[in-house]
Coordinates of C-alpha atoms and ligand atoms in Angstrom, one line a residue:
X8 CA 86.8 66.7 166.3
X9 CA 85.7 70.4 166.4
X10 CA 83.6 69.2 169.8
X11 CA 86.9 67.8 171.5
X12 CA 88.8 70.9 170.5
X13 CA 85.8 73.1 172.3
X14 CA 85.8 71.1 175.1
X15 CA 89.9 70.6 175.6
X16 CA 91.2 72.9 178.5
X17 CA 93.5 75.3 176.9
X18 CA 96.2 77.6 178.2
X19 CA 96.8 80.8 176.4
X20 CA 100.7 82.3 176.3
X21 CA 100.5 84.9 173.7
X22 CA 97.9 87.6 173.4
X23 CA 98.4 91.6 173.6
X24 CA 95.3 92.9 175.6
X25 CA 95.2 95.9 173.4
X26 CA 94.4 93.0 170.4
X27 CA 91.4 92.1 172.0
X28 CA 89.3 95.1 171.5
X29 CA 86.3 94.6 169.6
X30 CA 85.2 97.1 167.3
X31 CA 81.6 97.5 169.0
X32 CA 84.0 98.3 172.6
X33 CA 86.5 100.7 170.3
X34 CA 83.1 102.5 169.1
X35 CA 81.6 102.5 172.7
X36 CA 85.0 103.7 174.5
X37 CA 85.4 106.3 171.4
X38 CA 82.1 107.7 172.5
X39 CA 82.9 107.7 176.3
X40 CA 86.1 109.3 176.0
X41 CA 85.2 111.9 173.0
X42 CA 88.2 110.3 170.7
X43 CA 88.1 110.7 167.2
X44 CA 88.4 107.4 165.0
X45 CA 88.3 107.2 161.3
X46 CA 85.4 104.9 161.5
X47 CA 81.1 105.1 162.0
X48 CA 80.3 101.8 162.4
X49 CA 81.4 98.1 162.9
X50 CA 81.6 97.5 159.6
X51 CA 83.8 99.7 158.5
X52 CA 86.4 98.9 161.4
X53 CA 86.2 95.2 160.2
X54 CA 86.7 96.4 156.6
X55 CA 89.9 98.1 157.7
X56 CA 91.2 94.8 158.8
X57 CA 92.9 93.9 155.7
X58 CA 96.6 93.6 156.3
X59 CA 99.5 92.9 153.6
X60 CA 102.3 92.9 156.5
X61 CA 102.9 93.2 160.3
X62 CA 103.8 97.0 159.7
X63 CA 100.3 97.5 158.5
X64 CA 98.6 95.8 161.1
X65 CA 100.7 97.6 163.9
X66 CA 99.5 101.1 162.4
X67 CA 95.6 100.3 163.0
X68 CA 96.4 98.6 166.5
X69 CA 97.8 101.5 167.8
X70 CA 95.5 103.8 166.7
X71 CA 92.5 101.3 168.2
X72 CA 94.4 101.4 171.4
X73 CA 94.2 105.4 171.5
X74 CA 90.3 105.2 172.7
X75 CA 91.7 103.3 176.1
X76 CA 91.8 106.2 178.4
X77 CA 90.7 105.6 182.1
X78 CA 91.1 102.6 184.3
X79 CA 88.0 101.6 183.8
X80 CA 88.5 101.2 179.8
X81 CA 91.4 98.4 180.5
X82 CA 89.3 96.8 183.2
X83 CA 86.3 96.5 180.6
X84 CA 89.1 95.2 177.8
X85 CA 90.4 92.8 180.1
X86 CA 87.2 91.5 181.1
X87 CA 85.5 91.1 178.0
X88 CA 88.9 89.3 177.1
X89 CA 88.2 86.9 180.1
X90 CA 84.5 86.3 179.2
X91 CA 85.8 85.2 175.6
X92 CA 88.4 82.6 177.5
X93 CA 85.5 81.5 179.4
X94 CA 83.7 80.3 176.5
X95 CA 87.0 78.9 175.0
X96 CA 87.6 76.7 178.1
X97 CA 90.8 78.7 178.5
X98 CA 92.1 77.8 182.3
X99 CA 95.0 79.9 182.8
X100 CA 96.2 82.9 180.2
X101 CA 99.6 85.1 180.1
X102 CA 98.7 88.6 179.3
X103 CA 101.0 90.8 177.0
X104 CA 100.3 94.9 177.6
X105 CA 101.7 97.4 176.1
X106 CA 102.7 100.5 178.4
X107 CA 104.3 102.8 175.9
X108 CA 101.3 102.5 173.5
X109 CA 99.5 104.4 176.6
X110 CA 102.6 106.5 178.2
X111 CA 103.5 107.7 175.0
X112 CA 99.8 109.5 174.8
X113 CA 100.2 110.6 178.6
X114 CA 98.2 108.0 180.1
X115 CA 99.6 107.0 183.6
X116 CA 101.1 103.4 183.6
X117 CA 99.7 103.0 187.0
X118 CA 95.8 103.5 185.0
X119 CA 97.0 101.1 182.5
X120 CA 98.2 98.2 184.8
X121 CA 95.7 98.7 187.8
X122 CA 92.8 98.3 185.2
X123 CA 94.3 95.1 183.6
X124 CA 95.0 94.0 187.1
X125 CA 91.7 94.3 188.8
X126 CA 89.9 92.3 185.9
X127 CA 92.4 89.5 186.2
X128 CA 91.9 89.4 190.1
X129 CA 87.9 89.1 189.1
X130 CA 88.8 86.6 186.8
X131 CA 90.1 84.3 189.4
X132 CA 87.6 84.8 191.8
X133 CA 84.4 84.9 189.8
X134 CA 85.7 82.3 186.7
X135 CA 88.5 80.7 188.0
X136 CA 90.8 81.6 185.1
X137 CA 94.3 82.2 186.5
X138 CA 96.6 84.6 184.8
X139 CA 100.3 86.4 184.6
X140 CA 100.8 89.6 183.1
X141 CA 103.8 90.6 180.9
X142 CA 104.8 94.0 180.0
X143 CA 106.2 94.3 176.9
X144 CA 108.7 96.9 175.4
X145 CA 107.9 98.5 172.0
X146 CA 110.8 97.6 169.9
X147 CA 110.5 100.4 167.4
X148 CA 111.1 102.7 170.5
X149 CA 114.4 103.8 171.6
X150 CA 116.4 102.0 174.6
X151 CA 115.9 105.2 176.9
X152 CA 111.9 104.9 176.6
X153 CA 112.3 100.9 177.5
X154 CA 114.6 101.7 180.3
X155 CA 112.0 104.4 181.6
X156 CA 109.2 102.0 181.2
X157 CA 111.2 99.6 183.5
X158 CA 111.5 101.8 186.3
X159 CA 107.9 102.7 186.0
X160 CA 107.2 98.8 186.8
X161 CA 109.4 98.6 190.0
X162 CA 105.9 99.9 192.0
X163 CA 103.9 97.4 190.3
X164 CA 106.5 93.7 190.6
X165 CA 103.4 91.8 192.3
X166 CA 101.4 92.3 189.5
X167 CA 103.8 91.6 186.3
X168 CA 106.2 88.6 186.1
X169 CA 108.1 89.2 183.1
X170 CA 109.0 91.6 180.3
X171 CA 108.5 91.2 176.5
X172 CA 109.4 92.5 173.2
X173 CA 107.1 93.5 170.9
X174 CA 106.2 95.5 167.7
X175 CA 108.6 96.0 164.5
X176 CA 110.5 93.1 163.8
X177 CA 112.5 94.3 161.0
X178 CA 115.2 96.9 161.7
X179 CA 114.8 96.9 165.6
X180 CA 117.6 93.7 166.2
X181 CA 117.4 92.0 169.7
X182 CA 121.0 93.8 170.9
X183 CA 119.0 97.4 171.1
X184 CA 117.5 95.8 174.1
X185 CA 120.2 93.8 175.8
X186 CA 121.0 96.0 178.3
X187 CA 117.2 96.5 179.3
X188 CA 116.9 92.7 179.3
X189 CA 119.8 92.1 181.3
X190 CA 118.9 94.8 184.0
X191 CA 115.0 92.9 184.0
X192 CA 116.5 89.8 184.8
X193 CA 118.7 91.2 187.5
X194 CA 115.5 93.0 189.1
X195 CA 113.7 89.1 188.9
X196 CA 111.7 89.6 185.8
X197 CA 111.0 86.8 183.2
X198 CA 112.0 87.2 180.0
X199 CA 110.1 86.4 176.4
X200 CA 110.6 88.2 173.2
X201 CA 108.9 88.2 169.6
X202 CA 111.5 86.9 167.2
X203 CA 111.0 85.1 163.8
X204 CA 107.7 86.1 163.2
X205 CA 108.7 88.6 160.3
X206 CA 112.4 88.5 160.5
X207 CA 114.7 85.4 159.7
X208 CA 115.9 82.4 161.9
X209 CA 118.9 84.2 163.2
X210 CA 116.7 86.5 165.0
X211 CA 115.4 84.0 167.2
X212 CA 118.9 82.7 167.9
X213 CA 119.9 86.3 168.5
X214 CA 117.1 87.0 170.9
X215 CA 118.2 83.3 173.1
X216 CA 121.7 84.6 173.4
X217 CA 121.8 87.9 173.7
X218 CA 118.3 88.6 175.9
X219 CA 118.3 85.3 177.9
X220 CA 114.7 84.7 176.9
X221 CA 112.9 81.8 178.5
X222 CA 110.4 80.9 175.7
X223 CA 109.9 82.8 171.9
X224 CA 107.0 84.6 170.7
X225 CA 105.8 83.3 167.4
X226 CA 109.5 81.8 166.1
X227 CA 108.0 80.3 163.2
X228 CA 110.9 80.8 160.8
X229 CA 113.0 78.7 163.2
X230 CA 112.6 75.9 160.2
X231 CA 115.0 77.8 158.1
X232 CA 117.8 76.6 160.6
X233 CA 118.1 72.8 161.1
X234 CA 120.3 73.3 163.8
X235 CA 118.1 76.1 166.0
X236 CA 115.0 73.7 165.5
X237 CA 117.5 70.9 166.7
X238 CA 118.1 73.3 169.9
X239 CA 114.7 74.0 170.3
X240 CA 114.1 70.4 170.6
X241 CA 116.8 69.6 172.7
X242 CA 116.7 72.3 175.0
X243 CA 112.5 72.3 175.3
X244 CA 112.8 76.0 174.5
X245 CA 108.9 76.9 173.9
X246 CA 107.3 78.5 170.6
X247 CA 103.9 80.4 171.0
X248 CA 102.7 80.2 167.8
X249 CA 99.9 82.1 166.5
X250 CA 98.5 80.5 163.2
X251 CA 95.1 82.6 162.4
X252 CA 97.8 85.8 163.2
X253 CA 100.3 84.1 160.6
X254 CA 97.9 84.1 158.0
X255 CA 96.3 87.3 158.5
X256 CA 99.9 89.2 158.3
X257 CA 101.0 86.9 155.6
X258 CA 103.7 85.2 157.6
X259 CA 102.3 82.2 155.2
X260 CA 100.0 82.7 152.3
X261 CA 97.8 79.7 153.8
X262 CA 97.0 77.5 156.5
X263 CA 98.2 74.4 154.7
X264 CA 101.8 76.0 154.3
X265 CA 101.8 76.4 157.9
X266 CA 104.8 74.6 159.7
X267 CA 103.0 74.3 163.1
X268 CA 102.2 70.7 162.9
X269 CA 105.5 69.8 161.4
X270 CA 107.3 71.1 164.1
X271 CA 105.1 69.6 166.7
X272 CA 105.8 66.1 165.1
X273 CA 109.6 67.1 165.3
X274 CA 109.2 67.2 169.1
X275 CA 109.4 71.1 169.4
X276 CA 107.4 72.5 172.3
X277 CA 105.0 74.4 170.2
X278 CA 101.9 76.1 171.7
X279 CA 98.7 77.7 169.9
X280 CA 97.4 80.9 170.7
X281 CA 95.4 84.0 169.4
X282 CA 97.8 86.9 169.7
X283 CA 95.3 90.0 168.6
X284 CA 92.1 88.0 168.2
X285 CA 89.9 90.8 167.5
X286 CA 91.9 91.8 164.5
X287 CA 93.2 88.3 162.9
X288 CA 89.6 86.9 163.4
X289 CA 89.4 84.2 166.1
X290 CA 90.2 83.2 169.6
X291 CA 92.1 80.0 171.1
X292 CA 89.0 77.7 169.9
X293 CA 88.9 79.1 166.2
X294 CA 92.9 78.9 166.1
X295 CA 93.0 75.2 167.0
X296 CA 90.3 74.4 164.4
X297 CA 92.2 76.7 161.8
X298 CA 95.0 74.4 162.3
X299 CA 93.4 71.2 162.8
X300 CA 91.3 71.7 159.3
X301 CA 94.2 72.4 157.2
X302 CA 96.5 69.7 158.8
X303 CA 94.2 66.8 160.5
X304 CA 95.5 65.6 163.7
X305 CA 94.7 62.8 166.3
X306 CA 93.0 63.5 169.8
X307 CA 96.7 63.1 171.4
X308 CA 98.3 65.5 168.9
X309 CA 95.9 68.0 169.7
X310 CA 96.0 67.5 173.5
X311 CA 99.6 67.9 173.3
X312 CA 99.5 71.5 172.6
X313 CA 97.9 72.1 175.9
X314 CA 100.4 69.9 177.8
X315 CA 103.0 72.0 176.1
X316 CA 101.4 75.1 176.8
X317 CA 100.8 73.9 180.7
X318 CA 104.9 73.5 180.5
X319 CA 106.0 76.6 179.0
X320 CA 103.9 78.8 181.2
X321 CA 105.3 80.8 184.3
X322 CA 102.9 78.9 186.7
X323 CA 104.2 77.3 190.0
X324 CA 105.1 73.3 189.9
X325 CA 101.4 73.2 192.3
X326 CA 99.7 75.1 189.8
X327 CA 101.0 73.2 187.0
X328 CA 99.4 70.1 188.7
X329 CA 96.0 71.6 188.7
X330 CA 96.1 72.4 185.1
X331 CA 97.0 68.9 184.4
Ligands
LIG6 N1 104.0 90.9 166.3 C1 104.5 91.9 166.7 N2 104.5 93.0 167.6 C2 103.0 92.9 168.0 C3 101.7 91.6 167.7 C4 102.6 91.1 166.8 O1 102.0 89.8 166.4 N3 100.9 91.9 168.1 C5 100.7 92.9 168.6 N4 101.8 93.5 168.7
LIG7 ZN1 102.3 89.0 169.5

């Protein structure tokens, strides 16, 4: 089955580009940009990737992102990820970036977005991999900072298709960002949000009702509310689930306890994604294999994850045809 999974065409919908920073590139960029990091080797970096919850990961993730300074750094980061996509037969990817993780340290918004965008364009022309870019607001920062970020995005509406919400879920409810999301929608951005990763099922319902999002990132805690699961099925509201991430951040203790295959069989539009693959130990194929090892599926079920991802993607109907 692993051969089938490897060759299966894939679509990724939940991927933080800063979370693809492999230790080798982190060390190279730290040296190139004279940034001090508390690690001297790839082994030391990998040894630090022992997380006990979302926050313990986020602390290391933001620290790692500090080595990204110049447009070329963002290009190199994105290009390395696209080459991994090619290995895993990922045909289309919708990428998050966290502008505030960089603008807060004095890096220009334009530097970040132009570097990523240049690599994505090269991905289309040289690898045939299509993509969309989604800008996430950091939910631990305030509304004012999110509004400022939305303003900075105005000059890049040709490059950014939507807005999302990530970082610390607990203590930062959706209503903090209701007005920003309303304005983003009025400006033509599509909307998604992380919800129900560490927080309860209510966070998912609130993100749907207050932020008017069209798909949910993670959302695995929906299972705690049967009426919510029913709504997800009947309205075909997609979940971008990240199995290896959920194990690394202890959302589930073991993959055998993960609910993704149950949700699939209940008719929820669930998809498989890698989230922050450099930190969580696997890209797309690794995530599919880990799920199938713990919850053996037939080929039609495995392929359904790709059909779901095509349906849940932000590509046009004609682009959807190409992916099918
Ligand atoms: N959850 C919240 N914020 C994040 C994540 C995540 O899994 N990855 C990167 N930022
Ligand atoms: Zn995420």
